[in-house]
PDB file of C-alpha atoms in Angstrom:
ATOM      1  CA  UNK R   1      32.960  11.703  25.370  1.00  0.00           C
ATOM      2  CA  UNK R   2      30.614  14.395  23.264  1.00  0.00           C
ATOM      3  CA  UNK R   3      34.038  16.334  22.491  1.00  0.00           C
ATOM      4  CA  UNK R   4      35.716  13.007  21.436  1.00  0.00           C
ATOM      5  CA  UNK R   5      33.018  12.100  19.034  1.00  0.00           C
ATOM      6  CA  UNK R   6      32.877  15.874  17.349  1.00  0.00           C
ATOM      7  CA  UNK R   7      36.461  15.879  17.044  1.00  0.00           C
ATOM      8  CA  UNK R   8      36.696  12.108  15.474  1.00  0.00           C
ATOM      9  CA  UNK R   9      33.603  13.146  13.335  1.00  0.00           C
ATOM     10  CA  UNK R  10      35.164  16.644  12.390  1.00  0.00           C
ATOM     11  CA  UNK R  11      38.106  14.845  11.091  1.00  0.00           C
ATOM     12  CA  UNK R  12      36.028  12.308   8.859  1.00  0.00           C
ATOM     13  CA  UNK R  13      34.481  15.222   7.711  1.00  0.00           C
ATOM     14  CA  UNK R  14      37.517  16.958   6.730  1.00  0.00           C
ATOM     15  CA  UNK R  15      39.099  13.759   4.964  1.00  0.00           C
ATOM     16  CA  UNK R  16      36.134  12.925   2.826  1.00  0.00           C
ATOM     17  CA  UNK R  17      36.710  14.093  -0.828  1.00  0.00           C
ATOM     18  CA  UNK R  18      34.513  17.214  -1.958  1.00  0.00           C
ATOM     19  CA  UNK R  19      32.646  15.279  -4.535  1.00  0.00           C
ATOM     20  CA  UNK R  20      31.756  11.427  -5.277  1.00  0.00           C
ATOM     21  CA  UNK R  21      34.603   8.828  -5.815  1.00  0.00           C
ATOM     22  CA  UNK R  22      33.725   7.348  -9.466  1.00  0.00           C
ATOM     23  CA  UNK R  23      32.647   4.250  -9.595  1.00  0.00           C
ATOM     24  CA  UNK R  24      34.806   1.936 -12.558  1.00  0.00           C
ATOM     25  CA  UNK R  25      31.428  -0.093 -14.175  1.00  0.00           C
ATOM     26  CA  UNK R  26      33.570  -1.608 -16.766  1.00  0.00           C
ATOM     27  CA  UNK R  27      33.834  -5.417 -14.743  1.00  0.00           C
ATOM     28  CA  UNK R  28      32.295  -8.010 -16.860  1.00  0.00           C
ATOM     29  CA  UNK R  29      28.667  -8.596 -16.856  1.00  0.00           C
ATOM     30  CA  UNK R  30      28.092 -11.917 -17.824  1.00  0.00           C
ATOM     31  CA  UNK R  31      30.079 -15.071 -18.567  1.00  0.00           C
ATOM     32  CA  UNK R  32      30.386 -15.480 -22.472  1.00  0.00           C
ATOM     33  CA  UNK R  33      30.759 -19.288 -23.662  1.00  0.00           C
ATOM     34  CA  UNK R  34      29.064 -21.012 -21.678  1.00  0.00           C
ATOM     35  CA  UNK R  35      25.168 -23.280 -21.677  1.00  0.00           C
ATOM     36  CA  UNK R  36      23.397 -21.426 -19.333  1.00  0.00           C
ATOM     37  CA  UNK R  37      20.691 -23.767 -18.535  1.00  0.00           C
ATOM     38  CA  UNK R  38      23.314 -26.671 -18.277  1.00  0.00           C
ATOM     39  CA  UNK R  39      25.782 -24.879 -16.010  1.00  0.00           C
ATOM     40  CA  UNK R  40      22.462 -24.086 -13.557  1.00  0.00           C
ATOM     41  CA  UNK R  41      22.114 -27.804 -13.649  1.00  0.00           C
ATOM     42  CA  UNK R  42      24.713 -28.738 -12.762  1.00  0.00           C
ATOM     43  CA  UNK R  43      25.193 -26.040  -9.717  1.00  0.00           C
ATOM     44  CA  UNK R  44      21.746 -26.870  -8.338  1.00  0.00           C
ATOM     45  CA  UNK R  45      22.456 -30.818  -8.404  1.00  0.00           C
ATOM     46  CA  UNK R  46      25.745 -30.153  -6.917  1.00  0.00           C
ATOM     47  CA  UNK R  47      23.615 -28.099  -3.878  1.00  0.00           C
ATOM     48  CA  UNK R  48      21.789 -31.249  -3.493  1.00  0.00           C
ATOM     49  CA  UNK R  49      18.470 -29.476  -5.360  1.00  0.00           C
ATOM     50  CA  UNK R  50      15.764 -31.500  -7.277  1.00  0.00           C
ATOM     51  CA  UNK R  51      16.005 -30.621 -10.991  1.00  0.00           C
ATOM     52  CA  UNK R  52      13.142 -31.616 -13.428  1.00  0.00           C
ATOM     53  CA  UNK R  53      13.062 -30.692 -17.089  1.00  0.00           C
ATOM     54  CA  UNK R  54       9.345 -30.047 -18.388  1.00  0.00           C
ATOM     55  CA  UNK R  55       7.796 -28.525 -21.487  1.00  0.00           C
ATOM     56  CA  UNK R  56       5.054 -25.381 -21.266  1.00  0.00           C
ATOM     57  CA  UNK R  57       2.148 -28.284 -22.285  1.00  0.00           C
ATOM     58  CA  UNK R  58       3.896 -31.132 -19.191  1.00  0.00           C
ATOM     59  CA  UNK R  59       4.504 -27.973 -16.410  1.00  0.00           C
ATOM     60  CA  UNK R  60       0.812 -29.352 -14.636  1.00  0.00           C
ATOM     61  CA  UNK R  61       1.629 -32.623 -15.040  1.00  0.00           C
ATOM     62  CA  UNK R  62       5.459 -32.422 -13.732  1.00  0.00           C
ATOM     63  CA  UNK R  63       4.413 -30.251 -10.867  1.00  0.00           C
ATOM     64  CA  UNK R  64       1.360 -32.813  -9.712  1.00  0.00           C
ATOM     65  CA  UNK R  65       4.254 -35.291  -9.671  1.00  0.00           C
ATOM     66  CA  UNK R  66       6.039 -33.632  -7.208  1.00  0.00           C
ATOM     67  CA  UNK R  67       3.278 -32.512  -4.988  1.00  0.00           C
ATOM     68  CA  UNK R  68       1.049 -35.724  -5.108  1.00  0.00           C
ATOM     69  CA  UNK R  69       2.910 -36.162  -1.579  1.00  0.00           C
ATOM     70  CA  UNK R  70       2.122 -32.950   0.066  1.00  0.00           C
ATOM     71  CA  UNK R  71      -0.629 -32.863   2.459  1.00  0.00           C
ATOM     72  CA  UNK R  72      -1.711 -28.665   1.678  1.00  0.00           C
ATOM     73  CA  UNK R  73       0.170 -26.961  -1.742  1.00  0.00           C
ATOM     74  CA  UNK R  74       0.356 -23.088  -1.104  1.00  0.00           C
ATOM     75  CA  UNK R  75       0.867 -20.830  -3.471  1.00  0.00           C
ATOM     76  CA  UNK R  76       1.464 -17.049  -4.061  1.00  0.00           C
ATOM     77  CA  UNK R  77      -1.627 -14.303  -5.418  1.00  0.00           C
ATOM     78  CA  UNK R  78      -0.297 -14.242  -8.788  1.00  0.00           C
ATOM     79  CA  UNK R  79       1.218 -17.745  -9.576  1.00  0.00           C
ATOM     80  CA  UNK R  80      -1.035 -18.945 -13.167  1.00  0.00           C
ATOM     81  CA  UNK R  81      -3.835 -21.161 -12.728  1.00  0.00           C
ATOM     82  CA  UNK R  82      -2.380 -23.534 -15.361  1.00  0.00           C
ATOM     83  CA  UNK R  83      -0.045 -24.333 -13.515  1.00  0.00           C
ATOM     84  CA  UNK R  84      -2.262 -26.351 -10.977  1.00  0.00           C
ATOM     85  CA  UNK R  85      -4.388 -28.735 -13.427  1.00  0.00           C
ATOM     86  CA  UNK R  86      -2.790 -32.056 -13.095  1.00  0.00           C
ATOM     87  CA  UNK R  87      -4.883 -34.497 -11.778  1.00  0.00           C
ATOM     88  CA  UNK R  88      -3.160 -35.122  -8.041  1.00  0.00           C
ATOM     89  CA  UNK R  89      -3.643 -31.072  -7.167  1.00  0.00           C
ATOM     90  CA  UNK R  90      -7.448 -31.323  -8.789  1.00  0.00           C
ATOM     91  CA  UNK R  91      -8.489 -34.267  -6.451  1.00  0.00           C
ATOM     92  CA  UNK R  92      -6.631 -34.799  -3.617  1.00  0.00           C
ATOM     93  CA  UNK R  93      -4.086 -32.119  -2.924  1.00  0.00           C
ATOM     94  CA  UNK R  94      -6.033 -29.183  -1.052  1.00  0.00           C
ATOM     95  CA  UNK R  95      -4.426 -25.963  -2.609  1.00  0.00           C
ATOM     96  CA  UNK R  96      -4.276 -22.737  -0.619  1.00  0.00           C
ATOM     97  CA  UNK R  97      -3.673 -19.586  -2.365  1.00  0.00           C
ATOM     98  CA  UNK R  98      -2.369 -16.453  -0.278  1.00  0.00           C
ATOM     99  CA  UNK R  99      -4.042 -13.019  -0.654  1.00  0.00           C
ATOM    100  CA  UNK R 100      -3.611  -9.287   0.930  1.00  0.00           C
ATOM    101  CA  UNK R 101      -7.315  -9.736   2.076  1.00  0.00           C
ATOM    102  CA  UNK R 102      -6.363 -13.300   3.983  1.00  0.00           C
ATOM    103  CA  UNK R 103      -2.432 -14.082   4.400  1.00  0.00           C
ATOM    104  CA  UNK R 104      -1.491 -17.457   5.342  1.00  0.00           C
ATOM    105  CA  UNK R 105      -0.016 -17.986   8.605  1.00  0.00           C
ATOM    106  CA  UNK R 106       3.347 -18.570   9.992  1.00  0.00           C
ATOM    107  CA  UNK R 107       1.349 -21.457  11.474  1.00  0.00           C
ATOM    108  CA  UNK R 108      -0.359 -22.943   8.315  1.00  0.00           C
ATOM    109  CA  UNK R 109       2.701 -22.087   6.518  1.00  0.00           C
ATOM    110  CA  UNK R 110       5.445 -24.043   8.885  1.00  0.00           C
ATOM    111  CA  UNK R 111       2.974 -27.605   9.391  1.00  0.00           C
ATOM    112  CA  UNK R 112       3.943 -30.359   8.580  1.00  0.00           C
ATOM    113  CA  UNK R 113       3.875 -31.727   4.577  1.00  0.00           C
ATOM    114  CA  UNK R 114       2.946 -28.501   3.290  1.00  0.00           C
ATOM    115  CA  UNK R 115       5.003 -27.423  -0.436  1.00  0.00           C
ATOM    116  CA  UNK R 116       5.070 -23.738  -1.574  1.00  0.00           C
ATOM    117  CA  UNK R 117       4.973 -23.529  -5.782  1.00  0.00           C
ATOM    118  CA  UNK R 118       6.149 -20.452  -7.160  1.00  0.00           C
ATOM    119  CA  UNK R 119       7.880 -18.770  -9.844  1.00  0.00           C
ATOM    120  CA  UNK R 120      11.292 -17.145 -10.137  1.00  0.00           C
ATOM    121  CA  UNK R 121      12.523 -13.646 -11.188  1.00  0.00           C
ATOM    122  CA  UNK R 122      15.622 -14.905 -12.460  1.00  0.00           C
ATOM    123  CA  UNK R 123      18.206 -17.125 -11.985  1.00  0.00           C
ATOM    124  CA  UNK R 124      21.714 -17.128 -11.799  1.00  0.00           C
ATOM    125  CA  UNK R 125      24.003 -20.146 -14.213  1.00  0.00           C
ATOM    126  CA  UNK R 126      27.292 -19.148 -12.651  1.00  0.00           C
ATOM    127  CA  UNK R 127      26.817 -19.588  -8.831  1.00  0.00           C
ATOM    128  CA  UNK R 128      23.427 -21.954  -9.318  1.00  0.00           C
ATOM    129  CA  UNK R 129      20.973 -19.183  -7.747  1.00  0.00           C
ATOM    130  CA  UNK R 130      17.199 -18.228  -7.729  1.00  0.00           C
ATOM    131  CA  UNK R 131      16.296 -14.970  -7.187  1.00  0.00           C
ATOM    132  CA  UNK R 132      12.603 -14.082  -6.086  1.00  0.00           C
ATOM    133  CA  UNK R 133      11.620 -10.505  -6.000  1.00  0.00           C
ATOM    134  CA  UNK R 134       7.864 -10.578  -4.501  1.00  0.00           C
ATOM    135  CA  UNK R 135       5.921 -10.703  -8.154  1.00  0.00           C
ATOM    136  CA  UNK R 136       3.085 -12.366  -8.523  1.00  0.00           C
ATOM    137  CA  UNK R 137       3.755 -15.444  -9.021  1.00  0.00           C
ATOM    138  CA  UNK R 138       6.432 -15.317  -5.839  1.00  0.00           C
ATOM    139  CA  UNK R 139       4.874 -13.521  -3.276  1.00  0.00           C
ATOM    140  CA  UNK R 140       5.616 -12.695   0.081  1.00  0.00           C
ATOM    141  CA  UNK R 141       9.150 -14.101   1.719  1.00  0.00           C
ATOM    142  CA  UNK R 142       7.745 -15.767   4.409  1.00  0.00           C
ATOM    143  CA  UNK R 143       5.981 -17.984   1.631  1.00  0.00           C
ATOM    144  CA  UNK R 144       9.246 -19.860   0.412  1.00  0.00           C
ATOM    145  CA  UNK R 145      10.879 -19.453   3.514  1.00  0.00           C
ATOM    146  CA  UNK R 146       8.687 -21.553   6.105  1.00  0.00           C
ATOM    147  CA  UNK R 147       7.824 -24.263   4.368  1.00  0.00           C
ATOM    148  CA  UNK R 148       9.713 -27.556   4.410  1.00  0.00           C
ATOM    149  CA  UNK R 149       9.318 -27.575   0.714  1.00  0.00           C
ATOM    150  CA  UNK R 150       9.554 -24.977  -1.757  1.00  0.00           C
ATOM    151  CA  UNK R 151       9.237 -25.920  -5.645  1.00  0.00           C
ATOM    152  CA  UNK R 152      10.591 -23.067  -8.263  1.00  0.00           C
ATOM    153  CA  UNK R 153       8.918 -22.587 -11.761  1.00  0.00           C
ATOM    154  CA  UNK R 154      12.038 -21.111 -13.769  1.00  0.00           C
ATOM    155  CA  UNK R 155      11.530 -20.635 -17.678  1.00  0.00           C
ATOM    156  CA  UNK R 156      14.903 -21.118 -19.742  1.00  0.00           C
ATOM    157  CA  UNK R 157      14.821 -17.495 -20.622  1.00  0.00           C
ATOM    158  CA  UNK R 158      15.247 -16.263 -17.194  1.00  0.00           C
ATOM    159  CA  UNK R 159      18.318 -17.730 -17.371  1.00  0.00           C
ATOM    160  CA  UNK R 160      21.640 -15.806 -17.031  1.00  0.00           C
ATOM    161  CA  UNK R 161      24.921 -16.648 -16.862  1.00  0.00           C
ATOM    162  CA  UNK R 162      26.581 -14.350 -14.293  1.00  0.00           C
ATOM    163  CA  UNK R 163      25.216 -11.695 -10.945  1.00  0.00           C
ATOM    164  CA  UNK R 164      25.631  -8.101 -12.926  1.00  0.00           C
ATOM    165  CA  UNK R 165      23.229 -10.186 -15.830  1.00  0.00           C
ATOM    166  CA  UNK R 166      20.822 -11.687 -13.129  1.00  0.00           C
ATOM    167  CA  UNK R 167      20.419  -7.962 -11.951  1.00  0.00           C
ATOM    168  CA  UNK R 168      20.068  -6.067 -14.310  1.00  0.00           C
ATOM    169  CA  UNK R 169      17.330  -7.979 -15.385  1.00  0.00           C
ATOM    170  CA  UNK R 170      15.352  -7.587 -12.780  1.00  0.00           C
ATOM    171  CA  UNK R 171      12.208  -5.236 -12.934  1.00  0.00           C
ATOM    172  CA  UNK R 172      12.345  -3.549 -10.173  1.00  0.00           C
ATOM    173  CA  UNK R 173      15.943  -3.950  -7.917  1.00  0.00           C
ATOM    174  CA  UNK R 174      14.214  -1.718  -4.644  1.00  0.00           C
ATOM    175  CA  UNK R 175      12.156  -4.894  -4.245  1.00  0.00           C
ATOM    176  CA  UNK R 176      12.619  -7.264  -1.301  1.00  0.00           C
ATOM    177  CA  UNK R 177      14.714 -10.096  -2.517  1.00  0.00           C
ATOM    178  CA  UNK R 178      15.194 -13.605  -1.957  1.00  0.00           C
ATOM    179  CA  UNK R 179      18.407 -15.455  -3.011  1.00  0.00           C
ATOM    180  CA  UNK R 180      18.220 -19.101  -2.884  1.00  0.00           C
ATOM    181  CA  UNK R 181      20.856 -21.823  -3.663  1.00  0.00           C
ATOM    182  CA  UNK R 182      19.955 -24.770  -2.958  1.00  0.00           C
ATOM    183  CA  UNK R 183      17.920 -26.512  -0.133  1.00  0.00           C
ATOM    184  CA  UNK R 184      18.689 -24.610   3.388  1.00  0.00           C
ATOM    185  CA  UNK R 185      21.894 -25.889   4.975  1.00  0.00           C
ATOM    186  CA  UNK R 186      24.109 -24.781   7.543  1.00  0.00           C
ATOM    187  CA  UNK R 187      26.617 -26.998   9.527  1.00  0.00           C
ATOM    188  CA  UNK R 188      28.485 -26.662  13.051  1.00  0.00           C
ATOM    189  CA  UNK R 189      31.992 -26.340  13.667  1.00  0.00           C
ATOM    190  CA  UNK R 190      32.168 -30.192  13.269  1.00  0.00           C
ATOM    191  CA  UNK R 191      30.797 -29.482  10.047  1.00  0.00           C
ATOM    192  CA  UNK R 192      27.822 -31.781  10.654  1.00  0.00           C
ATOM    193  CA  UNK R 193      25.394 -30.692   8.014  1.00  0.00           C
ATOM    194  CA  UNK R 194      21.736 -29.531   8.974  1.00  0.00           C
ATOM    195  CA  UNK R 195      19.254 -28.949   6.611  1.00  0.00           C
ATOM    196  CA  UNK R 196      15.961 -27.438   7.111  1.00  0.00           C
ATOM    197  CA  UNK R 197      17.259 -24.827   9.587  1.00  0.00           C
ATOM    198  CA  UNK R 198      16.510 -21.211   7.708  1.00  0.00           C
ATOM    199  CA  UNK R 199      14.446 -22.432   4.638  1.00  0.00           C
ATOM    200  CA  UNK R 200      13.379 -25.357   3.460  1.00  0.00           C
ATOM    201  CA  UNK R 201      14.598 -28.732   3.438  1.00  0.00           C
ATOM    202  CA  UNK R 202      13.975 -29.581   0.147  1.00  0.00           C
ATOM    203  CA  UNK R 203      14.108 -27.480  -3.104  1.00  0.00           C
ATOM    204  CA  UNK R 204      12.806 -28.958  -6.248  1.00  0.00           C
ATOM    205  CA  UNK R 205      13.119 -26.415  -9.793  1.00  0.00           C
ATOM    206  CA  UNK R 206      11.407 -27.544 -12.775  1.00  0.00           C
ATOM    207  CA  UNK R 207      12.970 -25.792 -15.421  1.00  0.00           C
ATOM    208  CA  UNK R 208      10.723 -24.840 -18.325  1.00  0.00           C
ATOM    209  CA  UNK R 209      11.571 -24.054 -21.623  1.00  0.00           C
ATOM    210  CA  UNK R 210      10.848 -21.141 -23.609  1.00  0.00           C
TER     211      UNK R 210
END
């Protein structure tokens, strides 16, 4: 068995070229021509996402709409104060805010009515995408990945039309990241659809212009 595997790995060896293939980076980058903020629209209501339109001054007051239901709002180290003023989140919506010092738990994270608010990195027109790389205002993984609910800040200029775009805007690519389309669905091979089953259940994005 050793001698197989030298020989097999001799001739890889031996068939590889001397120096690296190039790599053509001439494939389109974006997609010209078309309303970026629309087209995201219209992919996210297609994936069965909750889309809400808000002004910088409403963002408080949009958000305490959506969480006035929530029994615990979590939210990553960095996401902005401001964002939490509305009047639901200030009197009756405990808010927990995760930390290096004192992580949330799997187990706080994963009970019952709690929403996760963060922000986005980018987002993606073309195939209706988020994209959360760990900043501040996103946070660790497990954040928008237990909860049942996950709401996504995304500002109108984070907007881009195609992948190559989406990426090459990003700050920092070696960072974990988290691609999200849509609420989490997956479906048997009867193709009986199940939410809820890697992610959460329901995905609301407030998109914010800017």
């Amino acid at each position: 068995m050793s001698d197989a595997r030298t020989e097999i790995l001799a001739r890889v060896r031996a068939a590889r070229p001397g120096s690296a293939a190039p790599v053509p980076r001439d494939y389109r980058r974006d997609v010209p021509g078309i309303d970026v903020v629309e087209v995201l629209v219209d992919r996210l209501v297609d994936y069965k996402a909750g889309v809400h339109r808000a002004a910088a001054a409403s963002l408080a007051d949009v958000l305490g709409g959506l969480l006035a239901t929530s029994s615990t709002v979590v939210v990553p180290p960095g996401l902005p104060a401001s964002w939490l003023t509305g009047p639901v989140l200030r009197d009756s919506v405990p808010v927990l805010r995760d930390s290096v010092a004192e992580p949330i738990s799997v187990a706080t994270l994963d009970a019952p009515g709690v929403t996760v608010v963060t922000g986005a990195a980018v987002a993606i027109a073309a195939t209706g995408t988020l994209i959360l790389d760990a900043g501040p205002d996103q946070g660790r993984r497990v954040l928008s990945l237990v909860p049942d609910h996950h709401v996504c800040v995304v500002w109108t200029d984070q907007i881009l039309g195609g992948v190559p775009a989406a990426l090459g805007r990003l700050p920092d690519p070696t960072r974990p990241l988290t691609l999200i389309s849509g609420p989490s669905a997956t479906s048997d091979i009867e193709l009986n659809r199940v939410e809820g089953v890697h992610g959460p259940r329901r995905l609301d994005v407030v998109i914010v212009e800017r």
